[in-house]
mmCIF file of C-alpha atoms in Angstrom:
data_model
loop_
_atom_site.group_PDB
_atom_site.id
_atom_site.type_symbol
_atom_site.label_atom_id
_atom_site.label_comp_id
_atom_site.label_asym_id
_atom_site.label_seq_id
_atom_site.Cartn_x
_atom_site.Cartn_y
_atom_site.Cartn_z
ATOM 1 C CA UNK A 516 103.704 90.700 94.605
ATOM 2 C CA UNK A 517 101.934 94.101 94.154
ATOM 3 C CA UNK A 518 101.550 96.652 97.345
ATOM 4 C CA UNK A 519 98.235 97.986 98.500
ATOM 5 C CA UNK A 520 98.102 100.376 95.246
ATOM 6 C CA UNK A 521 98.653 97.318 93.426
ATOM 7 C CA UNK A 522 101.967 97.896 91.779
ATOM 8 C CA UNK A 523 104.285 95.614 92.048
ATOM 9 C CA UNK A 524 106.769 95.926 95.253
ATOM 10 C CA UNK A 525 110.032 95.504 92.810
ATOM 11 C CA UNK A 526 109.150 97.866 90.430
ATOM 12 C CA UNK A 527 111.806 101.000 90.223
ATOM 13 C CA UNK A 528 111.926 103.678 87.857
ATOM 14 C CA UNK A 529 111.874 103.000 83.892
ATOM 15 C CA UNK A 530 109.467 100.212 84.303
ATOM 16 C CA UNK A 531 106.047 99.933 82.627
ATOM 17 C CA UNK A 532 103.024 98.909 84.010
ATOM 18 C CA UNK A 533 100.039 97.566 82.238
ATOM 19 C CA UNK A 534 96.450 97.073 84.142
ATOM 20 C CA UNK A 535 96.078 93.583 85.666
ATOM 21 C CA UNK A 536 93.767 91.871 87.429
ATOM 22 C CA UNK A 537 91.381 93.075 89.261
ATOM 23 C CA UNK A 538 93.461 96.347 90.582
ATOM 24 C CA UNK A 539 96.854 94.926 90.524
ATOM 25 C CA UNK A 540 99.067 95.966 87.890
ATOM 26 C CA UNK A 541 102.351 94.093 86.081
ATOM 27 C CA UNK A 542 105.608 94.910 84.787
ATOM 28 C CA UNK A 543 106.040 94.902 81.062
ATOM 29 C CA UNK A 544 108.679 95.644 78.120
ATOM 30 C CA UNK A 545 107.475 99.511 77.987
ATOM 31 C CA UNK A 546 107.526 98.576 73.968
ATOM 32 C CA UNK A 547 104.529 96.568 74.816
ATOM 33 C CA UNK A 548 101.258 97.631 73.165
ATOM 34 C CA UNK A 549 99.266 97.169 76.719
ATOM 35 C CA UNK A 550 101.803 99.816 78.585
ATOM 36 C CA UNK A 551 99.987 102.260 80.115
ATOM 37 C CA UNK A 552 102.204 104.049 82.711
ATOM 38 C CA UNK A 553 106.240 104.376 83.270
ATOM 39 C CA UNK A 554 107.677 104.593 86.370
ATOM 40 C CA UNK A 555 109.720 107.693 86.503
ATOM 41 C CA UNK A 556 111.086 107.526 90.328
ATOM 42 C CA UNK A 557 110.039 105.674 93.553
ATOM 43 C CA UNK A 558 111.053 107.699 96.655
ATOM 44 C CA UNK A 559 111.196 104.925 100.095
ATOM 45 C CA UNK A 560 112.248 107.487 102.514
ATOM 46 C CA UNK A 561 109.592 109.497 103.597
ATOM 47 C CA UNK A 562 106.763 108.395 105.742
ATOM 48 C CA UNK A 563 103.161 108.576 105.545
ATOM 49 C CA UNK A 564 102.706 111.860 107.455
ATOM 50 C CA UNK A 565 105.603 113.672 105.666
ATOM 51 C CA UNK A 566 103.816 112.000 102.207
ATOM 52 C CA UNK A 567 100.232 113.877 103.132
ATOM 53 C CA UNK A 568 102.078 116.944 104.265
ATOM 54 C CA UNK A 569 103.709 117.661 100.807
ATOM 55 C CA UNK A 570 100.559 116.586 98.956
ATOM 56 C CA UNK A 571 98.418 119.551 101.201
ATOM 57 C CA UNK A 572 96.975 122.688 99.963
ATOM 58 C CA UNK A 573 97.777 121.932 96.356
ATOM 59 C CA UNK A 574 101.220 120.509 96.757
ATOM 60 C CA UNK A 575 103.057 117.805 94.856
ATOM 61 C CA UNK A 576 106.379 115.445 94.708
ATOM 62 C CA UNK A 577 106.258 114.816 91.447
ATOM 63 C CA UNK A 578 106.396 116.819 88.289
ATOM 64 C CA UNK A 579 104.207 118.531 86.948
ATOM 65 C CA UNK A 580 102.282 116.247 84.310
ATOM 66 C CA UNK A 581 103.146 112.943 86.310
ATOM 67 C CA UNK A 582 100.937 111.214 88.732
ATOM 68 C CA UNK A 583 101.714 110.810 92.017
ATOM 69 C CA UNK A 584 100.446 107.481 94.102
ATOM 70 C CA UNK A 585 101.849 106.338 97.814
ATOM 71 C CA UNK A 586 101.092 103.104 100.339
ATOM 72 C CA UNK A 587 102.467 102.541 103.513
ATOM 73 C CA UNK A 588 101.871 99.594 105.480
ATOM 74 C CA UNK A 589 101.448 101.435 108.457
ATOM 75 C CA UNK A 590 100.382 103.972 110.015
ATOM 76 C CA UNK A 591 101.537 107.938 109.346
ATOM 77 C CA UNK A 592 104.866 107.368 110.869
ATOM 78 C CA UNK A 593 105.433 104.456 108.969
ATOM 79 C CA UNK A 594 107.847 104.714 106.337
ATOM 80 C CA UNK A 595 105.444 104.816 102.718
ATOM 81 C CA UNK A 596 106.538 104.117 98.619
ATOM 82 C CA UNK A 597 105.694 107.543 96.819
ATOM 83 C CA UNK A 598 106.044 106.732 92.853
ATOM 84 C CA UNK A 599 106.073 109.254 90.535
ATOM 85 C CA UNK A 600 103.904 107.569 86.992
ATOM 86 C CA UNK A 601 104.303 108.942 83.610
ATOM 87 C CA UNK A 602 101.673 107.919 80.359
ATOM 88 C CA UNK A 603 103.999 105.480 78.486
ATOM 89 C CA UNK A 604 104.274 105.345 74.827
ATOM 90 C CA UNK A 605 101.472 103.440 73.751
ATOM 91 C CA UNK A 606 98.057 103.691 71.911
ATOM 92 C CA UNK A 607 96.409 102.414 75.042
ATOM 93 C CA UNK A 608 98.128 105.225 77.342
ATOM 94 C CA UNK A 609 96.848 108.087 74.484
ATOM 95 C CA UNK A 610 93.655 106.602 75.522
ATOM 96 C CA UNK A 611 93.779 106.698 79.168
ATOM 97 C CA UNK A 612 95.304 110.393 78.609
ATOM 98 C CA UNK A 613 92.444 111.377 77.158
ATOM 99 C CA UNK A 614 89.817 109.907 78.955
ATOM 100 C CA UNK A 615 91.374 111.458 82.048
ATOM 101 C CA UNK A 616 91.987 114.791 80.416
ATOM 102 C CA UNK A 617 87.931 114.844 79.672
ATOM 103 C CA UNK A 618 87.269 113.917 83.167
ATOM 104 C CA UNK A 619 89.341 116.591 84.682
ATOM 105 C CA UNK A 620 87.756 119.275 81.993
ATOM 106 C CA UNK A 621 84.593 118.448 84.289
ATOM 107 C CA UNK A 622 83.795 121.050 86.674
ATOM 108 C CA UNK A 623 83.801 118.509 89.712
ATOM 109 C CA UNK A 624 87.019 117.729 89.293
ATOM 110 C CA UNK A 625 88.567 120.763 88.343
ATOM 111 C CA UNK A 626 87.391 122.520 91.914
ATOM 112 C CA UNK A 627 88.891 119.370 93.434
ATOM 113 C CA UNK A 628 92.000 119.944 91.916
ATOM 114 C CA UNK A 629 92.230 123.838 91.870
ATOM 115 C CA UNK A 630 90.532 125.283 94.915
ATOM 116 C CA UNK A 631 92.542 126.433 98.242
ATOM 117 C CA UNK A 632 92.272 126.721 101.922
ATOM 118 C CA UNK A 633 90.316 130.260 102.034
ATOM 119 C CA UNK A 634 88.462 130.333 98.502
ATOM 120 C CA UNK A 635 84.703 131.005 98.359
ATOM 121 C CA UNK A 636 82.628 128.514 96.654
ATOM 122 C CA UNK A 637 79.249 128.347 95.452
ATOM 123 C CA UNK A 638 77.424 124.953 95.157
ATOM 124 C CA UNK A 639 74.868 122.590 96.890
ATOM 125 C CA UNK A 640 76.249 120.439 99.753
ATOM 126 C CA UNK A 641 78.565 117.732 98.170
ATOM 127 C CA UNK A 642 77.818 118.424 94.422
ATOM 128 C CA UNK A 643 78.527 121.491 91.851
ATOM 129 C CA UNK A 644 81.358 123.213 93.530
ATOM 130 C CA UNK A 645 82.698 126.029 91.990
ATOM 131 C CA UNK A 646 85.458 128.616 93.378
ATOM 132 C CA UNK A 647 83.856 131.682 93.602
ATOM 133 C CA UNK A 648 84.954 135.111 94.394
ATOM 134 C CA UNK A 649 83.817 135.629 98.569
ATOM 135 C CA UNK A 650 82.192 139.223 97.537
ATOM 136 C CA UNK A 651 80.089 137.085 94.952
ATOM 137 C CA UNK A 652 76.590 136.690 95.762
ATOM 138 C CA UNK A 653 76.648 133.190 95.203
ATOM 139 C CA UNK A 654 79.335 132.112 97.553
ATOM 140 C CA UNK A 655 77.751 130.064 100.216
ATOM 141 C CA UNK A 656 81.206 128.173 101.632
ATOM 142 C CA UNK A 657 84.469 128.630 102.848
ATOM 143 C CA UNK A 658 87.317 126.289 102.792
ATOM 144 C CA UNK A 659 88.565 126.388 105.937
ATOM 145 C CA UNK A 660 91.449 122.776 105.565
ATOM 146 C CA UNK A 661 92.753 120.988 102.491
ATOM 147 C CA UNK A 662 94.255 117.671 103.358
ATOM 148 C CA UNK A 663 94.734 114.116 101.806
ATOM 149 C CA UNK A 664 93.604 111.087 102.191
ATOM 150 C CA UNK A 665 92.583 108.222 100.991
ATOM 151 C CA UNK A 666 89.092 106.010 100.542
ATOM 152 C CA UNK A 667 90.529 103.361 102.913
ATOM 153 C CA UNK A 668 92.178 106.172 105.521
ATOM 154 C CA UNK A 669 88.581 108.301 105.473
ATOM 155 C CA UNK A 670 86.261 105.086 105.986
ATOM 156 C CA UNK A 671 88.706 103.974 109.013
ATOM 157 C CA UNK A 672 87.979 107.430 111.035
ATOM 158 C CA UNK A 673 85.088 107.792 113.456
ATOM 159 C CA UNK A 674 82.327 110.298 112.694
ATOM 160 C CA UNK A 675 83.201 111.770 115.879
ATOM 161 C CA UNK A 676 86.928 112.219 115.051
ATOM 162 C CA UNK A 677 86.081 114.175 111.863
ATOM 163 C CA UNK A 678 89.265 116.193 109.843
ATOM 164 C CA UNK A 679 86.854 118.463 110.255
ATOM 165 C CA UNK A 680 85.155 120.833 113.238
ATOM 166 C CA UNK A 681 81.608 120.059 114.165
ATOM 167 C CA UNK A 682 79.889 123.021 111.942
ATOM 168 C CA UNK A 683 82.162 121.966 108.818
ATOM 169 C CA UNK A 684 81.071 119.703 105.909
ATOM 170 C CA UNK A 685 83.801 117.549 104.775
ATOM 171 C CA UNK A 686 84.110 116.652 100.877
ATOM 172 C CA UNK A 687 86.205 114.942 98.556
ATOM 173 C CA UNK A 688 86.477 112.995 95.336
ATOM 174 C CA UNK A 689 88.492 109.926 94.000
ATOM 175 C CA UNK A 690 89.301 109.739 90.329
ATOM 176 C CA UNK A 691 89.350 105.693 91.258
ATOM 177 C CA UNK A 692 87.608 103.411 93.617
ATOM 178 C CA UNK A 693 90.719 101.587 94.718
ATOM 179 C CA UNK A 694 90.866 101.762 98.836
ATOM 180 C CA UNK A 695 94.067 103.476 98.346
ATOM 181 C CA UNK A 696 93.483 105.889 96.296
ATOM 182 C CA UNK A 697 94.302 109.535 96.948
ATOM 183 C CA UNK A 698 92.092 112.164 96.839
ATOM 184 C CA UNK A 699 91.853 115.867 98.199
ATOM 185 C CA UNK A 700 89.429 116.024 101.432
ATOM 186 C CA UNK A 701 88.359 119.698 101.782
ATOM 187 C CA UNK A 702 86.481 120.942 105.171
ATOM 188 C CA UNK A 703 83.963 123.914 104.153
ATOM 189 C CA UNK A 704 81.980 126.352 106.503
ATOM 190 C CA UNK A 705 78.802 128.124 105.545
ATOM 191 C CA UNK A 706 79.101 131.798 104.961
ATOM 192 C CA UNK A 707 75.339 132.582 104.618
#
């Protein structure tokens, strides 16, 4: 039976996954021509709050290269599944490589994936952000947080308990529109 992220709860490390149904992925022989990702480790003794502290401003648990995807069942002091997801060997993989290597080439993404608490960015609200230096005339934000989240976790919270203080804009992007997941939430000020 698959967890929330939809891989299946037995899975530990040297297992392949190929896509499923709808969101839920299954184990296969990682010699099979549908394998897309390998398991590389599964760490079960962290919880959900320790997870999103290691993930903030730019940190990671896995290494460099692999993907890194949690659930918990509970809330942040619950005890979450981090697994740490390779590309497997496969034609199929190659492709899902490179489609997600030309997605992250976009500029979107990249600032998503690059920028810091404290860097300047240009950019209209919740589109074309770019890190900017803060002397540039173009810089029109600040990032004051970095956390993470995901979908489900942001479309639970109140407008009026915002990550974020009352004269910050909140943004973030998901490479996926599964409820769990991840994605970096950044809380910007205006600078001019």
């Amino acid at each position: 039976m698959p967890d929330r992220s939809g891989i299946p709860k037995n899975t530990k490390p040297g297992d392949c996954l190929k896509a499923g149904k709808n969101t839920e992925h299954e184990i296969v022989a990682c010699t099979d021509p549908d394998a897309i990702q390998r398991i590389t480790h599964v760490f079960t003794d962290m919880t959900m709050a320790a997870f999103n502290a290691r993930m903030s401003n730019g940190g990671d648990i896995c290494p460099e290269g692999e993907r890194t995807t949690a659930y918990s069942e509970g809330d942040d002091n619950a005890k979450a599944t981090v697994y740490c997801l390779a590309w497997a060997a496969t034609a199929v993989a190659s492709q899902h490589a490179k489609a997600e290597a030309d997605d992250v080439s976009s500029p979107a993404v990249d600032f998503y994936q690059t920028a810091k608490v404290n860097d300047c960015v240009t950019g209209d609200t919740y589109t074309d952000y770019k890190v900017v230096p803060c002397a540039d005339a173009t810089a029109a934000w600040k990032i004051t947080k970095k956390t993470v989240a995901t979908r489900a976790e942001l479309d639970s919270e109140s407008p009026d308990n915002s990550r974020c203080a009352q004269n910050e804009v909140m943004v973030s992007h998901w490479s996926s529109e599964h409820s769990e997941a991840q994605a970096d939430v950044f809380c910007l000020v205006r600078t001019r």
